[in-house]
């Protein structure tokens, strides 16, 4: 009887460990993104519908309507696009963010162990990451919006869908109607949103981690006495806070972007950013403008579900990211990348 071969027979464990360590940011971002995207996608779908509906409707009522008309699949319509593409986009984003912080650290720029330096480095790294990644993520975001709003776009054209078209059919329709540049409809708004949003997000996350006991070198210390939570919960708390607060700031721009894209996809007359924003705030009738507080309420419609999505997505994202990073750091072999 032959001897049982050790697991290393199937692969070189030392080489695997070295590869995991040298690509730690990518591995952590991919594994964290797959799980967090799947968990938060139904809430993202409801958010897009709330942003574009013209009727006042509660979140539970909208969710029930989606379930009755489209079934469970309605909440996950277009899921595979963000599941596959946004995960890789996040991997690239985290890599740029991590490498930029290492670049600053190697040159001792903003290197003092204080909250301003830590947050500013994260913010600059996030801005660079968001601006570069937006060029690749814009087409996928547009297709995701198209898939989520298939029924409302069809209704605006006076059509009733018996069955929503597939993702590839949606891509072909955009390409057939507006050509290759059609995939970049609303790109300027997408670029500004991603650059500002990512910069603020990483600025806040690194600042919150510093407050919660992590120093500029990436070493996690004790949490402050006024919030004595377990260290294992720190990534979830900081990720949730950064996700909710940064998204609340950038949310109006996201609403305008979604409305501009919806009108373009429906073939309706193009409206500029300022006109779209003004109509959202003051209503469509210039002779009978709505009170500003009513417009602001509409502008932030869906923020509650977006906040819940941010808590779920970003809390899980950083928790799994840190857990995976710790696991890779414990593997035998050389040192990996620095802490994000």
PDB file of N, CA and C in Angstrom, residues 161-250:
ATOM      1  N   UNK A 161     -43.104  45.124 -19.796  1.00  0.00           N
ATOM      2  CA  UNK A 161     -42.224  43.981 -20.016  1.00  0.00           C
ATOM      3  C   UNK A 161     -42.846  42.705 -19.465  1.00  0.00           C
ATOM      4  N   UNK A 162     -42.902  41.683 -20.308  1.00  0.00           N
ATOM      5  CA  UNK A 162     -43.310  40.374 -19.830  1.00  0.00           C
ATOM      6  C   UNK A 162     -42.129  39.688 -19.166  1.00  0.00           C
ATOM      7  N   UNK A 163     -40.936  39.975 -19.702  1.00  0.00           N
ATOM      8  CA  UNK A 163     -39.711  39.418 -19.146  1.00  0.00           C
ATOM      9  C   UNK A 163     -38.592  40.413 -19.385  1.00  0.00           C
ATOM     10  N   UNK A 164     -37.849  40.720 -18.335  1.00  0.00           N
ATOM     11  CA  UNK A 164     -36.753  41.686 -18.467  1.00  0.00           C
ATOM     12  C   UNK A 164     -35.650  41.102 -19.345  1.00  0.00           C
ATOM     13  N   UNK A 165     -35.042  41.932 -20.195  1.00  0.00           N
ATOM     14  CA  UNK A 165     -33.943  41.438 -21.026  1.00  0.00           C
ATOM     15  C   UNK A 165     -32.743  41.053 -20.177  1.00  0.00           C
ATOM     16  N   UNK A 166     -31.893  40.207 -20.730  1.00  0.00           N
ATOM     17  CA  UNK A 166     -30.701  39.769 -20.019  1.00  0.00           C
ATOM     18  C   UNK A 166     -29.668  40.893 -19.983  1.00  0.00           C
ATOM     19  N   UNK A 167     -28.616  40.675 -19.221  1.00  0.00           N
ATOM     20  CA  UNK A 167     -27.562  41.677 -19.109  1.00  0.00           C
ATOM     21  C   UNK A 167     -26.919  41.953 -20.466  1.00  0.00           C
ATOM     22  N   UNK A 168     -26.618  40.890 -21.213  1.00  0.00           N
ATOM     23  CA  UNK A 168     -25.996  41.075 -22.526  1.00  0.00           C
ATOM     24  C   UNK A 168     -26.935  41.792 -23.486  1.00  0.00           C
ATOM     25  N   UNK A 169     -28.229  41.521 -23.395  1.00  0.00           N
ATOM     26  CA  UNK A 169     -29.200  42.236 -24.232  1.00  0.00           C
ATOM     27  C   UNK A 169     -29.239  43.711 -23.858  1.00  0.00           C
ATOM     28  N   UNK A 170     -29.120  44.007 -22.558  1.00  0.00           N
ATOM     29  CA  UNK A 170     -29.100  45.403 -22.116  1.00  0.00           C
ATOM     30  C   UNK A 170     -27.866  46.122 -22.648  1.00  0.00           C
ATOM     31  N   UNK A 171     -26.704  45.442 -22.617  1.00  0.00           N
ATOM     32  CA  UNK A 171     -25.474  46.027 -23.140  1.00  0.00           C
ATOM     33  C   UNK A 171     -25.609  46.282 -24.644  1.00  0.00           C
ATOM     34  N   UNK A 172     -26.135  45.303 -25.363  1.00  0.00           N
ATOM     35  CA  UNK A 172     -26.308  45.453 -26.819  1.00  0.00           C
ATOM     36  C   UNK A 172     -27.256  46.590 -27.144  1.00  0.00           C
ATOM     37  N   UNK A 173     -28.314  46.757 -26.340  1.00  0.00           N
ATOM     38  CA  UNK A 173     -29.275  47.833 -26.595  1.00  0.00           C
ATOM     39  C   UNK A 173     -28.630  49.202 -26.389  1.00  0.00           C
ATOM     40  N   UNK A 174     -27.832  49.341 -25.332  1.00  0.00           N
ATOM     41  CA  UNK A 174     -27.125  50.607 -25.090  1.00  0.00           C
ATOM     42  C   UNK A 174     -26.165  50.896 -26.233  1.00  0.00           C
ATOM     43  N   UNK A 175     -25.407  49.866 -26.626  1.00  0.00           N
ATOM     44  CA  UNK A 175     -24.420  50.028 -27.707  1.00  0.00           C
ATOM     45  C   UNK A 175     -25.103  50.343 -29.033  1.00  0.00           C
ATOM     46  N   UNK A 176     -26.237  49.681 -29.305  1.00  0.00           N
ATOM     47  CA  UNK A 176     -26.962  49.910 -30.558  1.00  0.00           C
ATOM     48  C   UNK A 176     -27.564  51.309 -30.610  1.00  0.00           C
ATOM     49  N   UNK A 177     -28.002  51.812 -29.480  1.00  0.00           N
ATOM     50  CA  UNK A 177     -28.658  53.129 -29.449  1.00  0.00           C
ATOM     51  C   UNK A 177     -27.663  54.280 -29.458  1.00  0.00           C
ATOM     52  N   UNK A 178     -26.598  54.165 -28.656  1.00  0.00           N
ATOM     53  CA  UNK A 178     -25.682  55.301 -28.482  1.00  0.00           C
ATOM     54  C   UNK A 178     -24.220  54.984 -28.801  1.00  0.00           C
ATOM     55  N   UNK A 179     -23.945  53.775 -29.279  1.00  0.00           N
ATOM     56  CA  UNK A 179     -22.571  53.429 -29.601  1.00  0.00           C
ATOM     57  C   UNK A 179     -21.738  53.151 -28.360  1.00  0.00           C
ATOM     58  N   UNK A 180     -20.438  53.039 -28.566  1.00  0.00           N
ATOM     59  CA  UNK A 180     -19.537  52.709 -27.466  1.00  0.00           C
ATOM     60  C   UNK A 180     -19.563  53.771 -26.372  1.00  0.00           C
ATOM     61  N   UNK A 181     -19.663  55.045 -26.765  1.00  0.00           N
ATOM     62  CA  UNK A 181     -19.686  56.122 -25.772  1.00  0.00           C
ATOM     63  C   UNK A 181     -20.960  56.089 -24.929  1.00  0.00           C
ATOM     64  N   UNK A 182     -21.975  55.379 -25.419  1.00  0.00           N
ATOM     65  CA  UNK A 182     -23.203  55.257 -24.640  1.00  0.00           C
ATOM     66  C   UNK A 182     -22.971  54.570 -23.312  1.00  0.00           C
ATOM     67  N   UNK A 183     -21.942  53.729 -23.247  1.00  0.00           N
ATOM     68  CA  UNK A 183     -21.620  53.053 -21.995  1.00  0.00           C
ATOM     69  C   UNK A 183     -21.033  54.014 -20.967  1.00  0.00           C
ATOM     70  N   UNK A 184     -20.686  55.222 -21.411  1.00  0.00           N
ATOM     71  CA  UNK A 184     -20.147  56.240 -20.504  1.00  0.00           C
ATOM     72  C   UNK A 184     -21.145  57.377 -20.287  1.00  0.00           C
ATOM     73  N   UNK A 185     -22.425  57.092 -20.474  1.00  0.00           N
ATOM     74  CA  UNK A 185     -23.468  58.076 -20.185  1.00  0.00           C
ATOM     75  C   UNK A 185     -23.403  58.482 -18.712  1.00  0.00           C
ATOM     76  N   UNK A 186     -23.344  59.778 -18.453  1.00  0.00           N
ATOM     77  CA  UNK A 186     -23.258  60.276 -17.080  1.00  0.00           C
ATOM     78  C   UNK A 186     -21.889  60.106 -16.466  1.00  0.00           C
ATOM     79  N   UNK A 187     -20.835  59.975 -17.313  1.00  0.00           N
ATOM     80  CA  UNK A 187     -19.507  59.683 -16.777  1.00  0.00           C
ATOM     81  C   UNK A 187     -18.964  60.804 -15.902  1.00  0.00           C
ATOM     82  N   UNK A 188     -19.187  62.063 -16.284  1.00  0.00           N
ATOM     83  CA  UNK A 188     -18.634  63.159 -15.491  1.00  0.00           C
ATOM     84  C   UNK A 188     -19.159  63.122 -14.058  1.00  0.00           C
ATOM     85  N   UNK A 189     -20.445  62.840 -13.920  1.00  0.00           N
ATOM     86  CA  UNK A 189     -21.013  62.729 -12.578  1.00  0.00           C
ATOM     87  C   UNK A 189     -20.452  61.509 -11.856  1.00  0.00           C
ATOM     88  N   UNK A 190     -20.282  60.441 -12.596  1.00  0.00           N
ATOM     89  CA  UNK A 190     -19.707  59.229 -12.015  1.00  0.00           C
ATOM     90  C   UNK A 190     -18.275  59.483 -11.534  1.00  0.00           C
ATOM     91  N   UNK A 191     -17.491  60.194 -12.332  1.00  0.00           N
ATOM     92  CA  UNK A 191     -16.104  60.502 -11.994  1.00  0.00           C
ATOM     93  C   UNK A 191     -16.025  61.347 -10.730  1.00  0.00           C
ATOM     94  N   UNK A 192     -16.831  62.407 -10.683  1.00  0.00           N
ATOM     95  CA  UNK A 192     -16.816  63.293  -9.510  1.00  0.00           C
ATOM     96  C   UNK A 192     -17.283  62.540  -8.272  1.00  0.00           C
ATOM     97  N   UNK A 193     -18.362  61.758  -8.431  1.00  0.00           N
ATOM     98  CA  UNK A 193     -18.879  61.006  -7.281  1.00  0.00           C
ATOM     99  C   UNK A 193     -17.847  60.028  -6.739  1.00  0.00           C
ATOM    100  N   UNK A 194     -17.198  59.282  -7.635  1.00  0.00           N
ATOM    101  CA  UNK A 194     -16.242  58.277  -7.178  1.00  0.00           C
ATOM    102  C   UNK A 194     -14.978  58.903  -6.587  1.00  0.00           C
ATOM    103  N   UNK A 195     -14.511  59.998  -7.195  1.00  0.00           N
ATOM    104  CA  UNK A 195     -13.304  60.648  -6.677  1.00  0.00           C
ATOM    105  C   UNK A 195     -13.568  61.240  -5.295  1.00  0.00           C
ATOM    106  N   UNK A 196     -14.626  62.025  -5.174  1.00  0.00           N
ATOM    107  CA  UNK A 196     -14.947  62.638  -3.880  1.00  0.00           C
ATOM    108  C   UNK A 196     -15.355  61.590  -2.849  1.00  0.00           C
ATOM    109  N   UNK A 197     -16.200  60.666  -3.269  1.00  0.00           N
ATOM    110  CA  UNK A 197     -16.704  59.668  -2.333  1.00  0.00           C
ATOM    111  C   UNK A 197     -15.606  58.755  -1.798  1.00  0.00           C
ATOM    112  N   UNK A 198     -14.714  58.300  -2.689  1.00  0.00           N
ATOM    113  CA  UNK A 198     -13.643  57.403  -2.252  1.00  0.00           C
ATOM    114  C   UNK A 198     -12.631  58.144  -1.386  1.00  0.00           C
ATOM    115  N   UNK A 199     -12.336  59.393  -1.745  1.00  0.00           N
ATOM    116  CA  UNK A 199     -11.415  60.190  -0.929  1.00  0.00           C
ATOM    117  C   UNK A 199     -11.968  60.378   0.479  1.00  0.00           C
ATOM    118  N   UNK A 200     -13.237  60.756   0.578  1.00  0.00           N
ATOM    119  CA  UNK A 200     -13.849  60.971   1.890  1.00  0.00           C
ATOM    120  C   UNK A 200     -13.947  59.664   2.669  1.00  0.00           C
ATOM    121  N   UNK A 201     -14.254  58.590   1.965  1.00  0.00           N
ATOM    122  CA  UNK A 201     -14.416  57.289   2.608  1.00  0.00           C
ATOM    123  C   UNK A 201     -13.122  56.833   3.283  1.00  0.00           C
ATOM    124  N   UNK A 202     -12.015  56.851   2.549  1.00  0.00           N
ATOM    125  CA  UNK A 202     -10.752  56.407   3.129  1.00  0.00           C
ATOM    126  C   UNK A 202     -10.203  57.423   4.138  1.00  0.00           C
ATOM    127  N   UNK A 203     -10.479  58.712   3.905  1.00  0.00           N
ATOM    128  CA  UNK A 203     -10.110  59.747   4.872  1.00  0.00           C
ATOM    129  C   UNK A 203     -10.755  59.442   6.228  1.00  0.00           C
ATOM    130  N   UNK A 204     -12.039  59.153   6.197  1.00  0.00           N
ATOM    131  CA  UNK A 204     -12.770  58.883   7.431  1.00  0.00           C
ATOM    132  C   UNK A 204     -12.373  57.536   8.029  1.00  0.00           C
ATOM    133  N   UNK A 205     -12.234  56.525   7.192  1.00  0.00           N
ATOM    134  CA  UNK A 205     -11.910  55.199   7.726  1.00  0.00           C
ATOM    135  C   UNK A 205     -10.574  55.216   8.466  1.00  0.00           C
ATOM    136  N   UNK A 206      -9.547  55.788   7.837  1.00  0.00           N
ATOM    137  CA  UNK A 206      -8.239  55.830   8.503  1.00  0.00           C
ATOM    138  C   UNK A 206      -8.281  56.706   9.746  1.00  0.00           C
ATOM    139  N   UNK A 207      -9.075  57.777   9.698  1.00  0.00           N
ATOM    140  CA  UNK A 207      -9.223  58.618  10.885  1.00  0.00           C
ATOM    141  C   UNK A 207      -9.911  57.883  12.019  1.00  0.00           C
ATOM    142  N   UNK A 208     -10.979  57.156  11.689  1.00  0.00           N
ATOM    143  CA  UNK A 208     -11.679  56.387  12.719  1.00  0.00           C
ATOM    144  C   UNK A 208     -10.783  55.282  13.289  1.00  0.00           C
ATOM    145  N   UNK A 209      -9.995  54.635  12.432  1.00  0.00           N
ATOM    146  CA  UNK A 209      -9.102  53.581  12.928  1.00  0.00           C
ATOM    147  C   UNK A 209      -8.052  54.164  13.869  1.00  0.00           C
ATOM    148  N   UNK A 210      -7.578  55.372  13.570  1.00  0.00           N
ATOM    149  CA  UNK A 210      -6.612  56.033  14.459  1.00  0.00           C
ATOM    150  C   UNK A 210      -7.257  56.317  15.814  1.00  0.00           C
ATOM    151  N   UNK A 211      -8.477  56.836  15.788  1.00  0.00           N
ATOM    152  CA  UNK A 211      -9.193  57.125  17.042  1.00  0.00           C
ATOM    153  C   UNK A 211      -9.407  55.836  17.843  1.00  0.00           C
ATOM    154  N   UNK A 212      -9.635  54.741  17.118  1.00  0.00           N
ATOM    155  CA  UNK A 212      -9.909  53.459  17.776  1.00  0.00           C
ATOM    156  C   UNK A 212      -8.642  52.688  18.126  1.00  0.00           C
ATOM    157  N   UNK A 213      -7.477  53.329  18.039  1.00  0.00           N
ATOM    158  CA  UNK A 213      -6.276  52.726  18.589  1.00  0.00           C
ATOM    159  C   UNK A 213      -5.229  52.253  17.610  1.00  0.00           C
ATOM    160  N   UNK A 214      -5.458  52.423  16.280  1.00  0.00           N
ATOM    161  CA  UNK A 214      -4.422  52.000  15.331  1.00  0.00           C
ATOM    162  C   UNK A 214      -3.519  53.176  15.018  1.00  0.00           C
ATOM    163  N   UNK A 215      -2.192  52.993  15.160  1.00  0.00           N
ATOM    164  CA  UNK A 215      -1.273  54.100  14.930  1.00  0.00           C
ATOM    165  C   UNK A 215      -0.901  54.194  13.459  1.00  0.00           C
ATOM    166  N   UNK A 216      -0.030  55.154  13.124  1.00  0.00           N
ATOM    167  CA  UNK A 216       0.321  55.416  11.733  1.00  0.00           C
ATOM    168  C   UNK A 216       1.034  54.248  11.071  1.00  0.00           C
ATOM    169  N   UNK A 217       1.692  53.402  11.857  1.00  0.00           N
ATOM    170  CA  UNK A 217       2.409  52.252  11.294  1.00  0.00           C
ATOM    171  C   UNK A 217       1.490  51.090  10.968  1.00  0.00           C
ATOM    172  N   UNK A 218       0.228  51.176  11.411  1.00  0.00           N
ATOM    173  CA  UNK A 218      -0.727  50.102  11.150  1.00  0.00           C
ATOM    174  C   UNK A 218      -0.921  49.155  12.307  1.00  0.00           C
ATOM    175  N   UNK A 219      -0.225  49.377  13.416  1.00  0.00           N
ATOM    176  CA  UNK A 219      -0.351  48.503  14.586  1.00  0.00           C
ATOM    177  C   UNK A 219      -1.610  48.876  15.375  1.00  0.00           C
ATOM    178  N   UNK A 220      -2.444  47.883  15.651  1.00  0.00           N
ATOM    179  CA  UNK A 220      -3.665  48.108  16.404  1.00  0.00           C
ATOM    180  C   UNK A 220      -3.403  47.985  17.897  1.00  0.00           C
ATOM    181  N   UNK A 221      -3.697  49.061  18.623  1.00  0.00           N
ATOM    182  CA  UNK A 221      -3.559  49.032  20.071  1.00  0.00           C
ATOM    183  C   UNK A 221      -4.906  48.852  20.747  1.00  0.00           C
ATOM    184  N   UNK A 222      -4.982  49.232  22.004  1.00  0.00           N
ATOM    185  CA  UNK A 222      -6.233  49.119  22.741  1.00  0.00           C
ATOM    186  C   UNK A 222      -7.228  50.175  22.258  1.00  0.00           C
ATOM    187  N   UNK A 223      -8.496  49.842  22.321  1.00  0.00           N
ATOM    188  CA  UNK A 223      -9.539  50.807  21.974  1.00  0.00           C
ATOM    189  C   UNK A 223      -9.651  51.838  23.090  1.00  0.00           C
ATOM    190  N   UNK A 224     -10.171  53.032  22.798  1.00  0.00           N
ATOM    191  CA  UNK A 224     -10.263  54.086  23.819  1.00  0.00           C
ATOM    192  C   UNK A 224     -11.200  53.689  24.958  1.00  0.00           C
ATOM    193  N   UNK A 225     -10.967  54.201  26.136  1.00  0.00           N
ATOM    194  CA  UNK A 225     -11.793  53.817  27.293  1.00  0.00           C
ATOM    195  C   UNK A 225     -13.256  54.217  27.158  1.00  0.00           C
ATOM    196  N   UNK A 226     -13.549  55.250  26.343  1.00  0.00           N
ATOM    197  CA  UNK A 226     -14.943  55.671  26.198  1.00  0.00           C
ATOM    198  C   UNK A 226     -15.721  54.772  25.238  1.00  0.00           C
ATOM    199  N   UNK A 227     -15.023  53.842  24.528  1.00  0.00           N
ATOM    200  CA  UNK A 227     -15.705  52.887  23.659  1.00  0.00           C
ATOM    201  C   UNK A 227     -14.955  51.552  23.731  1.00  0.00           C
ATOM    202  N   UNK A 228     -15.074  50.861  24.861  1.00  0.00           N
ATOM    203  CA  UNK A 228     -14.289  49.633  25.085  1.00  0.00           C
ATOM    204  C   UNK A 228     -14.876  48.420  24.354  1.00  0.00           C
ATOM    205  N   UNK A 229     -14.821  48.438  23.028  1.00  0.00           N
ATOM    206  CA  UNK A 229     -15.331  47.311  22.262  1.00  0.00           C
ATOM    207  C   UNK A 229     -14.193  46.341  21.961  1.00  0.00           C
ATOM    208  N   UNK A 230     -14.509  45.081  21.656  1.00  0.00           N
ATOM    209  CA  UNK A 230     -13.457  44.132  21.279  1.00  0.00           C
ATOM    210  C   UNK A 230     -12.717  44.606  20.029  1.00  0.00           C
ATOM    211  N   UNK A 231     -11.435  44.333  19.976  1.00  0.00           N
ATOM    212  CA  UNK A 231     -10.631  44.765  18.831  1.00  0.00           C
ATOM    213  C   UNK A 231     -11.157  44.166  17.531  1.00  0.00           C
ATOM    214  N   UNK A 232     -11.726  42.956  17.616  1.00  0.00           N
ATOM    215  CA  UNK A 232     -12.239  42.291  16.418  1.00  0.00           C
ATOM    216  C   UNK A 232     -13.408  43.039  15.783  1.00  0.00           C
ATOM    217  N   UNK A 233     -14.092  43.897  16.563  1.00  0.00           N
ATOM    218  CA  UNK A 233     -15.224  44.664  16.036  1.00  0.00           C
ATOM    219  C   UNK A 233     -14.811  46.017  15.459  1.00  0.00           C
ATOM    220  N   UNK A 234     -13.574  46.421  15.677  1.00  0.00           N
ATOM    221  CA  UNK A 234     -13.122  47.739  15.224  1.00  0.00           C
ATOM    222  C   UNK A 234     -13.277  47.919  13.718  1.00  0.00           C
ATOM    223  N   UNK A 235     -12.848  46.963  12.871  1.00  0.00           N
ATOM    224  CA  UNK A 235     -13.025  47.155  11.428  1.00  0.00           C
ATOM    225  C   UNK A 235     -14.488  47.332  11.027  1.00  0.00           C
ATOM    226  N   UNK A 236     -15.390  46.570  11.650  1.00  0.00           N
ATOM    227  CA  UNK A 236     -16.815  46.684  11.318  1.00  0.00           C
ATOM    228  C   UNK A 236     -17.349  48.059  11.698  1.00  0.00           C
ATOM    229  N   UNK A 237     -17.036  48.509  12.899  1.00  0.00           N
ATOM    230  CA  UNK A 237     -17.526  49.813  13.371  1.00  0.00           C
ATOM    231  C   UNK A 237     -16.979  50.947  12.502  1.00  0.00           C
ATOM    232  N   UNK A 238     -15.666  50.939  12.259  1.00  0.00           N
ATOM    233  CA  UNK A 238     -15.051  52.013  11.476  1.00  0.00           C
ATOM    234  C   UNK A 238     -15.511  51.978  10.021  1.00  0.00           C
ATOM    235  N   UNK A 239     -15.618  50.770   9.453  1.00  0.00           N
ATOM    236  CA  UNK A 239     -16.091  50.650   8.080  1.00  0.00           C
ATOM    237  C   UNK A 239     -17.523  51.123   7.929  1.00  0.00           C
ATOM    238  N   UNK A 240     -18.368  50.762   8.887  1.00  0.00           N
ATOM    239  CA  UNK A 240     -19.770  51.191   8.852  1.00  0.00           C
ATOM    240  C   UNK A 240     -19.895  52.704   8.959  1.00  0.00           C
ATOM    241  N   UNK A 241     -19.176  53.301   9.931  1.00  0.00           N
ATOM    242  CA  UNK A 241     -19.234  54.752  10.114  1.00  0.00           C
ATOM    243  C   UNK A 241     -18.737  55.491   8.880  1.00  0.00           C
ATOM    244  N   UNK A 242     -17.614  55.037   8.322  1.00  0.00           N
ATOM    245  CA  UNK A 242     -17.066  55.694   7.134  1.00  0.00           C
ATOM    246  C   UNK A 242     -18.003  55.531   5.949  1.00  0.00           C
ATOM    247  N   UNK A 243     -18.577  54.349   5.795  1.00  0.00           N
ATOM    248  CA  UNK A 243     -19.474  54.105   4.680  1.00  0.00           C
ATOM    249  C   UNK A 243     -20.741  54.945   4.751  1.00  0.00           C
ATOM    250  N   UNK A 244     -21.357  55.004   5.929  1.00  0.00           N
ATOM    251  CA  UNK A 244     -22.615  55.745   6.089  1.00  0.00           C
ATOM    252  C   UNK A 244     -22.395  57.252   5.932  1.00  0.00           C
ATOM    253  N   UNK A 245     -21.392  57.787   6.613  1.00  0.00           N
ATOM    254  CA  UNK A 245     -21.191  59.241   6.606  1.00  0.00           C
ATOM    255  C   UNK A 245     -20.717  59.750   5.239  1.00  0.00           C
ATOM    256  N   UNK A 246     -19.810  59.033   4.597  1.00  0.00           N
ATOM    257  CA  UNK A 246     -19.347  59.472   3.279  1.00  0.00           C
ATOM    258  C   UNK A 246     -20.450  59.350   2.238  1.00  0.00           C
ATOM    259  N   UNK A 247     -21.253  58.299   2.351  1.00  0.00           N
ATOM    260  CA  UNK A 247     -22.342  58.118   1.394  1.00  0.00           C
ATOM    261  C   UNK A 247     -23.430  59.169   1.595  1.00  0.00           C
ATOM    262  N   UNK A 248     -23.696  59.558   2.839  1.00  0.00           N
ATOM    263  CA  UNK A 248     -24.689  60.605   3.095  1.00  0.00           C
ATOM    264  C   UNK A 248     -24.261  61.924   2.449  1.00  0.00           C
ATOM    265  N   UNK A 249     -22.963  62.198   2.472  1.00  0.00           N
ATOM    266  CA  UNK A 249     -22.453  63.437   1.877  1.00  0.00           C
ATOM    267  C   UNK A 249     -22.566  63.408   0.358  1.00  0.00           C
ATOM    268  N   UNK A 250     -22.304  62.268  -0.246  1.00  0.00           N
ATOM    269  CA  UNK A 250     -22.249  62.171  -1.698  1.00  0.00           C
ATOM    270  C   UNK A 250     -23.592  61.755  -2.289  1.00  0.00           C
TER     271      UNK A 250
END
